[in-house]
Coordinates of C-alpha atoms in Angstrom, one line a residue:
M1 CA 23.5 -73.6 -116.1
H2 CA 24.7 -75.3 -118.9
L3 CA 24.8 -73.1 -121.9
P4 CA 25.7 -73.8 -125.6
A5 CA 29.2 -73.5 -127.0
E6 CA 30.3 -69.9 -127.5
D7 CA 30.1 -68.3 -131.0
R8 CA 33.2 -66.2 -131.5
T9 CA 32.4 -65.6 -135.1
T10 CA 29.1 -64.0 -134.8
S11 CA 29.6 -62.7 -131.3
P12 CA 33.6 -61.9 -131.0
Y13 CA 33.0 -60.2 -128.0
T14 CA 30.8 -62.3 -125.8
G15 CA 30.4 -65.5 -127.4
Y16 CA 26.7 -65.4 -126.8
T17 CA 24.0 -65.8 -129.5
R18 CA 20.1 -66.0 -129.1
A19 CA 20.5 -69.7 -128.2
H20 CA 22.4 -68.5 -125.0
W21 CA 19.4 -66.3 -124.2
E22 CA 16.9 -69.0 -125.1
T23 CA 18.8 -71.6 -122.8
A24 CA 19.3 -69.1 -119.9
A25 CA 15.5 -68.3 -119.9
D26 CA 14.5 -72.0 -120.1
A27 CA 16.9 -72.7 -117.0
L28 CA 15.6 -70.1 -115.0
L29 CA 12.0 -70.9 -115.7
A30 CA 12.8 -74.7 -115.0
A31 CA 14.4 -73.7 -111.7
V32 CA 11.7 -72.1 -110.1
E33 CA 9.1 -74.4 -111.0
P34 CA 9.9 -76.6 -107.8
W35 CA 9.0 -73.9 -105.5
A36 CA 5.4 -73.3 -106.8
T37 CA 2.7 -74.1 -104.5
P38 CA 0.3 -77.3 -105.7
D39 CA -2.0 -75.0 -107.3
R40 CA 1.0 -72.9 -109.0
A41 CA -0.5 -69.7 -108.0
L42 CA 2.5 -68.5 -105.6
Y43 CA 6.0 -69.1 -106.1
H44 CA 7.5 -69.4 -102.5
L45 CA 11.3 -69.2 -103.4
P46 CA 13.9 -70.3 -100.6
G47 CA 15.8 -67.9 -98.4
D48 CA 15.3 -66.0 -95.1
H49 CA 15.2 -62.6 -96.4
V50 CA 11.3 -61.9 -96.5
S51 CA 10.4 -58.0 -97.8
H52 CA 8.4 -55.6 -95.8
S53 CA 5.2 -56.6 -97.8
G54 CA 5.3 -60.5 -96.2
R55 CA 5.5 -63.7 -97.4
L56 CA 2.1 -63.9 -99.3
S57 CA 3.2 -60.8 -101.4
D58 CA 6.5 -62.5 -101.9
G59 CA 4.9 -65.4 -103.4
L60 CA 2.8 -63.4 -105.6
E61 CA 6.0 -61.5 -106.8
G62 CA 7.5 -65.1 -107.6
Y63 CA 4.5 -65.8 -109.9
A64 CA 4.2 -62.7 -111.5
R65 CA 8.1 -61.9 -112.3
T66 CA 8.6 -65.3 -113.7
L67 CA 5.5 -65.2 -115.7
L68 CA 6.9 -62.1 -117.4
L69 CA 9.9 -64.2 -118.3
A70 CA 7.7 -66.8 -119.6
A71 CA 5.9 -64.2 -121.5
F72 CA 9.2 -63.1 -123.4
R73 CA 10.0 -66.8 -124.0
Q74 CA 6.7 -67.4 -125.7
D75 CA 6.8 -71.2 -124.6
E76 CA 3.3 -72.6 -124.7
T77 CA 4.1 -75.5 -122.5
V78 CA 5.5 -73.3 -119.8
L79 CA 2.6 -70.6 -120.2
G80 CA 0.5 -73.7 -119.5
R81 CA 1.7 -73.8 -115.9
Y82 CA 1.2 -70.2 -115.4
A83 CA -2.5 -70.7 -116.9
D84 CA -2.9 -73.4 -113.8
G85 CA -2.0 -70.4 -111.3
L86 CA -4.5 -68.1 -112.9
R87 CA -7.4 -70.3 -112.0
T88 CA -6.7 -70.1 -108.2
G89 CA -4.5 -66.9 -107.8
P90 CA -6.9 -64.1 -108.5
G91 CA -9.7 -63.8 -106.1
G92 CA -8.3 -66.4 -104.3
A93 CA -4.8 -67.3 -103.3
W94 CA -3.4 -63.8 -104.3
P95 CA -3.5 -60.7 -101.9
D96 CA -5.5 -58.0 -103.2
V97 CA -4.1 -54.9 -105.0
T98 CA -4.3 -51.9 -102.7
D99 CA -3.0 -48.5 -102.1
R100 CA 0.9 -48.3 -102.5
G101 CA 1.1 -52.0 -102.0
Q102 CA 3.5 -54.4 -103.4
P103 CA 0.9 -56.3 -105.6
L104 CA 0.3 -53.1 -107.7
V105 CA 3.9 -53.8 -109.0
E106 CA 3.1 -57.4 -109.6
A107 CA -0.4 -56.8 -111.3
A108 CA 1.5 -54.7 -113.9
S109 CA 4.0 -57.9 -114.7
V110 CA 0.9 -60.1 -114.7
A111 CA -1.1 -57.6 -117.1
L112 CA 2.0 -56.9 -119.6
A113 CA 2.6 -60.8 -119.6
L114 CA -1.1 -61.3 -120.6
R115 CA -1.0 -58.6 -123.2
L116 CA 2.2 -60.0 -124.7
T117 CA 0.9 -63.7 -124.8
R118 CA -2.8 -63.1 -125.2
P119 CA -3.4 -66.0 -128.2
L120 CA -1.1 -68.3 -126.1
L121 CA -2.5 -67.7 -122.7
W122 CA -5.2 -65.4 -122.3
D123 CA -7.5 -66.5 -125.1
R124 CA -7.3 -70.2 -123.9
L125 CA -8.4 -69.4 -120.3
D126 CA -11.9 -70.5 -119.3
Q127 CA -14.4 -67.6 -119.0
P128 CA -14.7 -67.4 -115.1
V129 CA -11.0 -67.3 -115.0
R130 CA -10.7 -64.6 -117.2
E131 CA -13.5 -62.5 -115.3
R132 CA -11.7 -63.2 -111.9
T133 CA -8.3 -62.2 -113.3
A134 CA -9.8 -59.0 -114.8
A135 CA -11.6 -58.1 -111.7
W136 CA -8.2 -58.6 -109.5
L137 CA -6.4 -56.3 -112.1
T138 CA -9.2 -53.9 -112.0
D139 CA -8.4 -53.0 -108.5
A140 CA -5.0 -51.6 -109.8
L141 CA -6.8 -48.8 -111.7
A142 CA -7.6 -47.0 -108.7
A143 CA -5.1 -48.1 -106.4
E144 CA -2.9 -45.0 -105.3
P145 CA 0.7 -45.6 -106.5
W146 CA 4.0 -44.3 -104.9
P147 CA 4.8 -41.0 -106.7
C148 CA 7.6 -42.2 -109.0
N149 CA 7.8 -45.2 -111.5
W150 CA 4.9 -47.0 -109.9
E151 CA 2.5 -44.5 -111.7
L152 CA 3.2 -46.5 -114.6
F153 CA 1.7 -49.8 -113.1
P154 CA -2.0 -48.6 -113.3
V155 CA -1.0 -47.5 -117.0
T156 CA 0.2 -51.1 -118.0
V157 CA -2.8 -52.7 -116.5
G158 CA -5.2 -50.2 -117.9
G159 CA -3.7 -51.0 -121.3
F160 CA -4.6 -54.3 -121.3
L161 CA -8.0 -54.1 -119.8
L162 CA -8.8 -51.6 -122.5
E163 CA -7.7 -54.1 -125.1
I164 CA -9.9 -56.8 -123.9
G165 CA -12.8 -54.2 -123.3
H166 CA -13.1 -54.4 -119.4
E167 CA -13.9 -51.4 -117.4
P168 CA -12.8 -49.2 -120.3
E169 CA -13.7 -45.8 -119.0
A170 CA -11.8 -46.5 -115.6
A171 CA -9.0 -48.2 -117.8
R172 CA -8.6 -45.0 -120.0
R173 CA -8.6 -42.7 -117.1
A174 CA -5.7 -44.8 -115.4
V175 CA -3.9 -44.6 -118.7
D176 CA -4.1 -41.0 -119.1
H177 CA -3.4 -40.1 -115.6
G178 CA -0.3 -42.1 -115.3
L179 CA 1.1 -40.9 -118.6
E180 CA 0.2 -37.4 -117.7
R181 CA 2.2 -37.9 -114.3
I182 CA 5.4 -38.7 -115.5
E183 CA 5.4 -35.6 -117.7
D184 CA 6.4 -33.9 -114.5
W185 CA 9.4 -35.9 -114.0
Y186 CA 10.8 -35.5 -117.8
V187 CA 13.9 -33.4 -117.6
G188 CA 14.7 -33.6 -121.4
G189 CA 17.5 -35.5 -123.1
G190 CA 15.9 -38.8 -122.8
W191 CA 16.0 -38.7 -118.9
Y192 CA 13.5 -39.0 -116.2
T193 CA 13.8 -38.5 -112.4
D194 CA 12.1 -41.4 -110.5
G195 CA 9.5 -39.0 -108.9
D196 CA 10.0 -35.8 -107.4
G197 CA 13.7 -34.5 -106.8
R198 CA 16.8 -35.9 -108.5
K199 CA 16.5 -39.3 -108.5
Y200 CA 18.4 -40.8 -111.5
D201 CA 19.3 -44.5 -112.1
Y202 CA 18.4 -47.7 -113.9
Y203 CA 14.6 -47.0 -113.4
N204 CA 15.0 -44.8 -116.2
G205 CA 15.6 -47.9 -118.7
W206 CA 13.9 -50.5 -116.9
A207 CA 10.6 -48.6 -115.9
M208 CA 10.2 -45.0 -117.0
H209 CA 11.0 -45.7 -120.8
L210 CA 10.0 -49.4 -120.9
Y211 CA 6.4 -49.2 -119.8
P212 CA 5.1 -46.1 -121.9
V213 CA 7.1 -47.3 -124.9
L214 CA 5.7 -50.8 -124.9
H215 CA 2.1 -49.6 -124.3
A216 CA 2.4 -47.3 -127.3
R217 CA 3.6 -50.0 -129.4
L218 CA 1.0 -52.6 -128.3
T219 CA -1.7 -49.9 -128.5
G220 CA -0.6 -49.1 -132.2
D221 CA -0.7 -45.4 -131.1
D222 CA 1.9 -43.9 -133.4
K223 CA 1.8 -40.4 -131.9
L224 CA 2.5 -41.9 -128.6
L225 CA 5.3 -43.9 -130.0
D226 CA 6.9 -41.1 -131.7
L227 CA 6.8 -39.2 -128.2
Y228 CA 8.2 -42.1 -126.1
G229 CA 10.2 -43.7 -128.8
G230 CA 11.9 -40.4 -129.2
R231 CA 12.7 -40.0 -125.6
L232 CA 14.2 -43.5 -125.8
E233 CA 16.2 -42.9 -128.5
A234 CA 17.9 -39.9 -126.8
H235 CA 18.2 -42.0 -123.6
L236 CA 20.1 -44.7 -125.4
A237 CA 22.7 -42.6 -126.8
D238 CA 23.9 -42.0 -123.2
Y239 CA 22.8 -45.4 -121.8
A240 CA 25.2 -47.3 -124.0
H241 CA 28.0 -45.5 -122.2
L242 CA 27.0 -47.0 -118.7
F243 CA 28.3 -50.4 -119.3
G244 CA 32.2 -51.4 -118.9
G245 CA 34.3 -53.3 -121.3
D246 CA 33.7 -56.5 -119.4
G247 CA 29.9 -56.1 -119.5
A248 CA 29.3 -54.7 -116.2
P249 CA 26.6 -52.2 -115.7
L250 CA 27.6 -49.2 -113.5
H251 CA 27.0 -49.9 -109.9
Q252 CA 24.8 -47.1 -108.7
G253 CA 21.4 -46.5 -107.6
R254 CA 18.9 -48.9 -106.1
S255 CA 17.3 -52.4 -106.9
L256 CA 20.7 -53.3 -108.2
T257 CA 19.9 -57.1 -107.4
Y258 CA 17.7 -56.8 -110.7
R259 CA 20.9 -57.2 -112.6
F260 CA 20.6 -57.8 -116.3
A261 CA 17.3 -56.2 -116.4
T262 CA 19.7 -53.3 -117.4
A263 CA 19.6 -54.9 -121.0
A264 CA 15.7 -54.1 -121.2
P265 CA 16.1 -50.6 -122.9
L266 CA 18.7 -51.9 -125.4
W267 CA 16.3 -54.5 -126.6
L268 CA 13.1 -52.2 -126.7
G269 CA 15.1 -49.7 -129.0
A270 CA 15.8 -52.5 -131.2
L271 CA 12.1 -53.9 -130.9
T272 CA 10.7 -50.3 -131.7
G273 CA 13.4 -49.3 -134.1
R274 CA 13.8 -46.3 -131.9
T275 CA 17.6 -46.6 -131.2
P276 CA 20.8 -44.9 -132.1
L277 CA 22.9 -48.1 -131.7
P278 CA 23.7 -50.5 -134.5
P279 CA 22.3 -54.0 -134.0
G280 CA 25.6 -55.6 -133.2
E281 CA 26.4 -53.0 -130.6
T282 CA 22.8 -53.4 -129.0
R283 CA 23.3 -57.4 -128.7
R284 CA 27.1 -56.9 -127.4
L285 CA 26.0 -54.7 -124.6
A286 CA 22.9 -56.8 -123.7
S287 CA 24.7 -60.2 -123.9
G288 CA 27.7 -58.6 -122.1
A289 CA 25.5 -57.7 -119.2
L290 CA 23.8 -61.4 -119.0
K291 CA 27.2 -62.9 -119.4
Y292 CA 28.7 -60.7 -116.8
F293 CA 26.4 -61.9 -114.0
L294 CA 26.1 -65.6 -115.0
D295 CA 29.9 -66.0 -115.0
R296 CA 30.2 -64.3 -111.4
G297 CA 27.8 -66.3 -109.5
A298 CA 24.3 -64.4 -110.1
V299 CA 22.5 -68.2 -110.1
D300 CA 23.1 -70.6 -107.3
G301 CA 23.8 -74.2 -107.5
R302 CA 20.0 -74.7 -107.6
G303 CA 19.7 -72.3 -110.7
L304 CA 18.2 -69.7 -108.8
L305 CA 18.8 -65.9 -109.1
T306 CA 20.1 -64.8 -105.7
L307 CA 19.4 -61.5 -103.8
G308 CA 22.4 -59.8 -104.5
W309 CA 25.0 -58.4 -107.2
H310 CA 27.5 -61.0 -108.2
G311 CA 26.2 -63.8 -105.6
P312 CA 24.3 -62.9 -102.6
D313 CA 25.0 -59.4 -101.2
E314 CA 22.8 -57.7 -98.7
T315 CA 24.4 -54.3 -99.3
V316 CA 22.5 -53.8 -102.7
L317 CA 19.2 -54.7 -101.1
Q318 CA 15.9 -52.5 -100.0
S319 CA 13.3 -53.4 -97.4
Y320 CA 11.3 -54.2 -100.2
S321 CA 13.5 -56.9 -101.5
G322 CA 12.1 -60.5 -101.2
P323 CA 13.4 -64.0 -102.4
A324 CA 11.8 -63.4 -106.0
S325 CA 12.7 -59.8 -106.3
P326 CA 15.6 -60.5 -108.5
Y327 CA 13.3 -61.8 -111.2
W328 CA 12.7 -58.3 -112.4
A329 CA 15.9 -59.4 -114.1
A330 CA 13.3 -61.0 -116.6
K331 CA 12.8 -57.8 -118.3
G332 CA 16.3 -58.2 -119.8
F333 CA 14.9 -61.2 -121.9
L334 CA 12.7 -58.6 -124.0
G335 CA 14.9 -59.3 -126.9
L336 CA 13.4 -62.6 -127.3
L337 CA 10.1 -61.0 -128.8
L338 CA 12.5 -60.2 -131.7
P339 CA 12.5 -63.0 -134.3
A340 CA 15.4 -65.0 -134.6
D341 CA 16.2 -63.7 -138.1
H342 CA 16.0 -60.0 -136.9
E343 CA 19.1 -58.2 -137.5
V344 CA 19.8 -57.6 -133.6
W345 CA 20.3 -61.6 -133.5
T346 CA 22.1 -62.0 -136.7
A347 CA 24.5 -59.0 -137.0
P348 CA 28.2 -59.4 -135.9
E349 CA 28.9 -58.0 -132.5
E350 CA 30.3 -54.6 -132.5
P351 CA 32.0 -53.1 -129.3
G352 CA 30.3 -50.7 -127.0
P353 CA 31.5 -47.0 -126.3
A354 CA 33.9 -48.4 -123.5
G355 CA 35.6 -50.8 -125.9
R356 CA 35.9 -48.2 -129.0
A357 CA 38.0 -45.2 -127.4
D358 CA 38.7 -43.3 -124.5
V359 CA 35.2 -41.1 -123.9
L360 CA 34.3 -38.2 -121.7
R361 CA 30.5 -37.7 -121.9
P362 CA 28.6 -34.9 -120.2
V363 CA 24.9 -36.2 -119.4
D364 CA 22.8 -33.0 -119.0
G365 CA 19.8 -34.2 -117.1
P366 CA 21.4 -35.9 -114.2
N367 CA 24.4 -33.6 -114.4
W368 CA 26.8 -36.3 -114.9
L369 CA 30.1 -36.7 -116.5
L370 CA 30.8 -40.2 -117.9
Q371 CA 34.6 -41.3 -118.1
S372 CA 35.7 -44.5 -119.8
T373 CA 39.1 -45.7 -120.8
R374 CA 39.5 -48.3 -123.6
A375 CA 42.5 -50.0 -122.2
D376 CA 41.0 -51.2 -119.2
G377 CA 37.2 -51.1 -120.2
V378 CA 36.4 -49.1 -116.8
V379 CA 33.4 -46.7 -116.8
R380 CA 33.3 -44.0 -114.1
L381 CA 30.3 -41.8 -113.4
H382 CA 31.0 -38.5 -111.7
N383 CA 27.8 -37.5 -110.0
H384 CA 26.9 -33.8 -109.7
G385 CA 23.1 -33.9 -109.6
S386 CA 21.7 -37.3 -108.8
E387 CA 20.4 -38.0 -105.0
D388 CA 18.1 -39.8 -102.9
V389 CA 19.3 -39.9 -99.3
R390 CA 17.1 -42.8 -98.4
Y391 CA 19.4 -45.2 -100.6
D392 CA 22.7 -43.5 -99.7
P393 CA 25.5 -44.4 -100.3
H394 CA 24.2 -45.8 -103.8
Y395 CA 22.9 -42.3 -105.0
T396 CA 24.8 -39.4 -103.2
R397 CA 28.7 -40.3 -103.8
F398 CA 30.7 -38.1 -106.0
A399 CA 31.6 -41.0 -108.1
Y400 CA 30.5 -44.5 -109.2
S401 CA 32.0 -47.3 -111.6
T402 CA 31.6 -50.5 -113.2
V403 CA 34.5 -52.0 -111.1
T404 CA 33.9 -50.6 -107.7
R405 CA 31.0 -50.3 -105.2
P406 CA 30.4 -48.0 -102.5
R407 CA 31.9 -48.4 -99.1
T408 CA 30.4 -47.2 -95.8
T409 CA 33.7 -47.5 -93.4
P410 CA 35.3 -45.2 -94.5
P411 CA 33.0 -44.0 -97.1
D412 CA 34.4 -43.6 -100.5
N413 CA 34.3 -40.6 -103.0
T414 CA 33.1 -38.5 -100.3
V415 CA 34.0 -35.0 -98.8
T416 CA 33.6 -34.9 -95.0
I417 CA 33.3 -31.5 -93.3
G418 CA 34.1 -31.7 -89.4
G419 CA 32.9 -35.4 -89.4
D420 CA 29.7 -35.0 -91.8
H421 CA 29.9 -36.8 -95.0
L422 CA 26.1 -36.6 -96.0
R423 CA 25.5 -35.0 -99.2
S424 CA 21.8 -33.7 -100.0
G425 CA 20.0 -30.9 -101.6
I426 CA 22.3 -31.1 -104.5
V427 CA 22.3 -28.1 -106.9
P428 CA 23.7 -29.1 -110.3
L429 CA 26.1 -26.2 -111.7
G430 CA 26.6 -27.7 -115.1
V431 CA 28.5 -30.2 -117.1
G432 CA 30.9 -29.6 -120.1
E433 CA 33.1 -31.6 -122.5
D434 CA 35.4 -32.7 -119.5
W435 CA 33.8 -31.4 -116.5
A436 CA 31.1 -31.4 -114.1
A437 CA 29.9 -29.5 -110.9
S438 CA 27.4 -28.9 -108.2
R439 CA 27.1 -27.5 -104.6
Y440 CA 25.2 -28.6 -101.6
T441 CA 25.1 -27.7 -97.7
V442 CA 26.1 -30.1 -94.9
T443 CA 24.1 -30.2 -91.6
S444 CA 26.5 -27.7 -89.9
G445 CA 25.5 -25.2 -92.5
A446 CA 28.9 -25.2 -94.3
R447 CA 28.5 -25.0 -98.1
V448 CA 30.6 -27.3 -100.6
T449 CA 30.8 -26.4 -104.2
G450 CA 32.6 -29.2 -106.3
L451 CA 34.0 -29.6 -109.6
V452 CA 35.6 -32.6 -111.3
V453 CA 37.7 -32.5 -114.5
A454 CA 39.0 -35.6 -116.3
D455 CA 41.4 -36.4 -118.7
G456 CA 41.8 -40.2 -119.8
A457 CA 41.7 -42.1 -116.5
V458 CA 42.9 -38.9 -114.5
E459 CA 40.5 -36.8 -112.4
V460 CA 41.1 -33.5 -110.7
R461 CA 38.6 -33.1 -107.9
A462 CA 38.3 -29.4 -106.4
H463 CA 36.0 -28.5 -103.6
L464 CA 35.3 -25.1 -102.3
V465 CA 34.4 -25.1 -98.6
A466 CA 32.5 -21.8 -97.2
G467 CA 30.7 -21.2 -94.2
A468 CA 32.7 -23.7 -91.8
A469 CA 34.6 -22.5 -88.7
P470 CA 38.3 -21.8 -89.2
G471 CA 40.4 -25.0 -88.4
T472 CA 37.5 -27.4 -89.6
E473 CA 38.9 -30.7 -90.7
V474 CA 38.1 -31.6 -94.3
R475 CA 38.6 -34.9 -95.6
I476 CA 38.4 -36.5 -99.4
T477 CA 38.2 -39.9 -100.1
G478 CA 38.8 -41.6 -103.5
W479 CA 37.9 -45.0 -105.2
A480 CA 37.5 -48.1 -103.2
P481 CA 39.2 -50.5 -105.2
G482 CA 36.9 -53.6 -106.2
G483 CA 39.5 -56.1 -107.7
D484 CA 42.8 -55.7 -109.5
E485 CA 42.3 -51.9 -110.3
R486 CA 44.5 -49.4 -108.8
S487 CA 43.1 -46.4 -106.8
E488 CA 45.1 -43.3 -106.2
L489 CA 44.5 -40.0 -104.7
L490 CA 47.0 -37.2 -104.3
P491 CA 47.0 -33.9 -102.5
A492 CA 47.2 -30.8 -104.9
H493 CA 46.1 -28.0 -102.8
N494 CA 45.6 -27.4 -99.0
L495 CA 45.6 -30.9 -98.5
S496 CA 48.1 -33.7 -97.1
D497 CA 48.2 -37.5 -97.3
G498 CA 46.0 -39.2 -94.9
H499 CA 46.2 -42.7 -93.4
A500 CA 44.1 -45.2 -95.2
P501 CA 44.3 -48.7 -93.4
T502 CA 41.1 -50.1 -95.1
G503 CA 42.3 -49.3 -98.7
V504 CA 40.2 -46.3 -99.3
P505 CA 42.6 -43.3 -100.0
G506 CA 42.1 -40.1 -98.3
V507 CA 43.7 -36.8 -98.0
T508 CA 42.9 -34.2 -95.3
G509 CA 43.2 -30.4 -94.7
V510 CA 41.6 -27.7 -92.5
T511 CA 39.4 -24.8 -93.3
G512 CA 40.9 -21.0 -93.3
G513 CA 39.1 -17.9 -92.3
S514 CA 37.5 -17.5 -95.6
P515 CA 36.0 -19.9 -98.1
T516 CA 39.0 -22.5 -98.9
L517 CA 39.7 -24.5 -102.0
F518 CA 40.8 -28.1 -101.7
V519 CA 42.1 -29.8 -104.7
A520 CA 43.0 -33.6 -105.0
V521 CA 43.9 -35.6 -108.2
A522 CA 42.6 -39.1 -108.5
R523 CA 42.6 -42.1 -110.6
L524 CA 41.1 -45.5 -110.9
T525 CA 43.0 -47.7 -113.4
G526 CA 43.1 -51.4 -114.5
D527 CA 46.3 -50.6 -116.3
P528 CA 48.9 -52.8 -114.6
D529 CA 51.7 -50.4 -115.4
P530 CA 50.4 -46.8 -115.5
A531 CA 52.4 -43.8 -115.8
P532 CA 53.2 -41.7 -112.6
L533 CA 49.7 -40.0 -111.4
A534 CA 51.9 -36.8 -110.6
D535 CA 53.3 -36.6 -113.9
L536 CA 49.9 -36.4 -115.7
V537 CA 48.6 -33.0 -114.6
T538 CA 49.8 -29.9 -112.9
V539 CA 47.7 -28.0 -110.7
E540 CA 47.9 -24.1 -110.1
V541 CA 45.5 -22.5 -107.9
R542 CA 45.2 -18.6 -107.5
D543 CA 43.5 -16.7 -104.6
D544 CA 41.6 -20.2 -103.7
R545 CA 39.2 -19.0 -106.5
E546 CA 40.8 -19.9 -109.6
L547 CA 42.1 -23.3 -110.9
T548 CA 44.4 -24.0 -113.9
L549 CA 45.1 -27.6 -115.0
H550 CA 47.8 -28.4 -117.3
W551 CA 47.3 -31.9 -118.8
A552 CA 50.4 -34.0 -120.0
T553 CA 48.4 -34.3 -123.0
G554 CA 49.0 -30.7 -124.0
R555 CA 45.6 -29.4 -122.9
A556 CA 45.1 -26.4 -120.4
R557 CA 41.9 -25.6 -118.6
R558 CA 41.1 -22.9 -116.3
F559 CA 37.8 -22.6 -113.9
R560 CA 36.9 -19.8 -111.5
F561 CA 34.9 -20.2 -108.4
T562 CA 32.6 -17.3 -108.0
A563 CA 29.6 -16.0 -105.8
P564 CA 27.6 -12.7 -105.6
G565 CA 30.1 -10.3 -104.4
D566 CA 32.7 -13.1 -104.1
G567 CA 32.5 -12.4 -100.5
P568 CA 32.8 -15.0 -97.6
G569 CA 29.0 -14.8 -97.0
G570 CA 28.3 -15.8 -100.4
T571 CA 25.7 -18.7 -100.8
S572 CA 25.2 -19.1 -104.4
W573 CA 28.7 -20.2 -105.3
S574 CA 29.3 -21.1 -109.0
V575 CA 32.0 -22.8 -111.3
T576 CA 32.6 -20.8 -114.6
P577 CA 35.0 -22.5 -117.2
D578 CA 37.2 -20.4 -119.4

């Protein structure tokens, strides 16, 4: 991909301007065109990885997701090609929209694109084409979605059909039902769980906020925009902290092959004026994400987005991933809807949180602690509240970062009790200015109450194990380094060094006759010459219940592990900071 020369005056951190985004969008759209069917209704992108929905659905996905990119680009010539596809796709080449089927997802992209480009595309279609398209979209109003962000796809379709006056009663019901449904999953502070349970990831930004906010804005409903825009603004205050100094988003959650779709909520805040971020910071974070992936092989020699993270990488895929799935990254180009003279494009770039200072940020909804260090730009997420065992290890690990990725053999950032490292049924116990805690139960019935306390790049990880037979082996692993970063893990209480031939540091111990506290000190750092880890914190433990930390920075912290009656049979262990 040949991009314009970098502009280090306006964009001192990334060099990217609006021209870079336009060029990237044009290149991506040009690269997919040869893979369209002769009638341009399907885009069969190359590759052997077919989704569980099948090749026909994957072809529709190629059309719908790249159409969304064309809608953000607002290029009449390109949109004309997609108009050709509309003449034979609906009621012909496209699969029907059915309950819990992938075409429901793609119907939302088609509807949103048509709504955003109505004067350029929809209004220029022949009446029979409009009728067939509206009829195909109408099936989305009654199709049963999966109980998660999918509830918003009928909302998005319904919003467009309401605007054009097609099946208005059914469209209104679909909109009202979907918006009511997501209220069950809003946990406050700008965060949604993606369906029942505690599933927190980027779907917050590129789905749970994106669709309601855009619907409210396009409808002109100020009351709805106040509601959803206020939530978006609260979310962005946390969200800005999820990007590393090199532009990388945190490597956590599912559908990571959507890559720079992570920029979508940043642009959405600027588009609606519902953002706490200065314009220059918004562009720096969004452009940083785009540049991060383009610089690391996200686009292959044919100009196509690959199924992966940097380049091709099956470890970040799900069964629903098909050749065109990565093009949900199109959402990252939402900023092109803002005019060229908007301040988000003209203001000088400003650093994001990871580039300004060392930060410890508790996030109440997911029960996360975010830890970033300015010197190396690394962001670390300490997870004490998010899980989805279907997508382990991208949800259930104790920690994630912008420079590492989960490993499976041996698993990183886990606690293994007698050979079992599966973490499910997480109960959040709270977060504070420098700590987060949770508990869960493993298959054997043993209960683990975990605590992390951080300072700078250093972490103290404490895990109280109760209900395990005496002599049960406990193994704690640390960070799996992803590049030049250094990963360290030192035993601090009831642990000894473990052999780590694969590069994932680990320490081991055994349980006693009563609940046993295991403590380790960890660090992930890009500093080429860091101070010795053992010199940065002193750990004191009293009666396997009280933990006192003395940091080299002069701070002291104390925590207590407590349970009803504080007896060995206690099942509701908690962590209390002093």
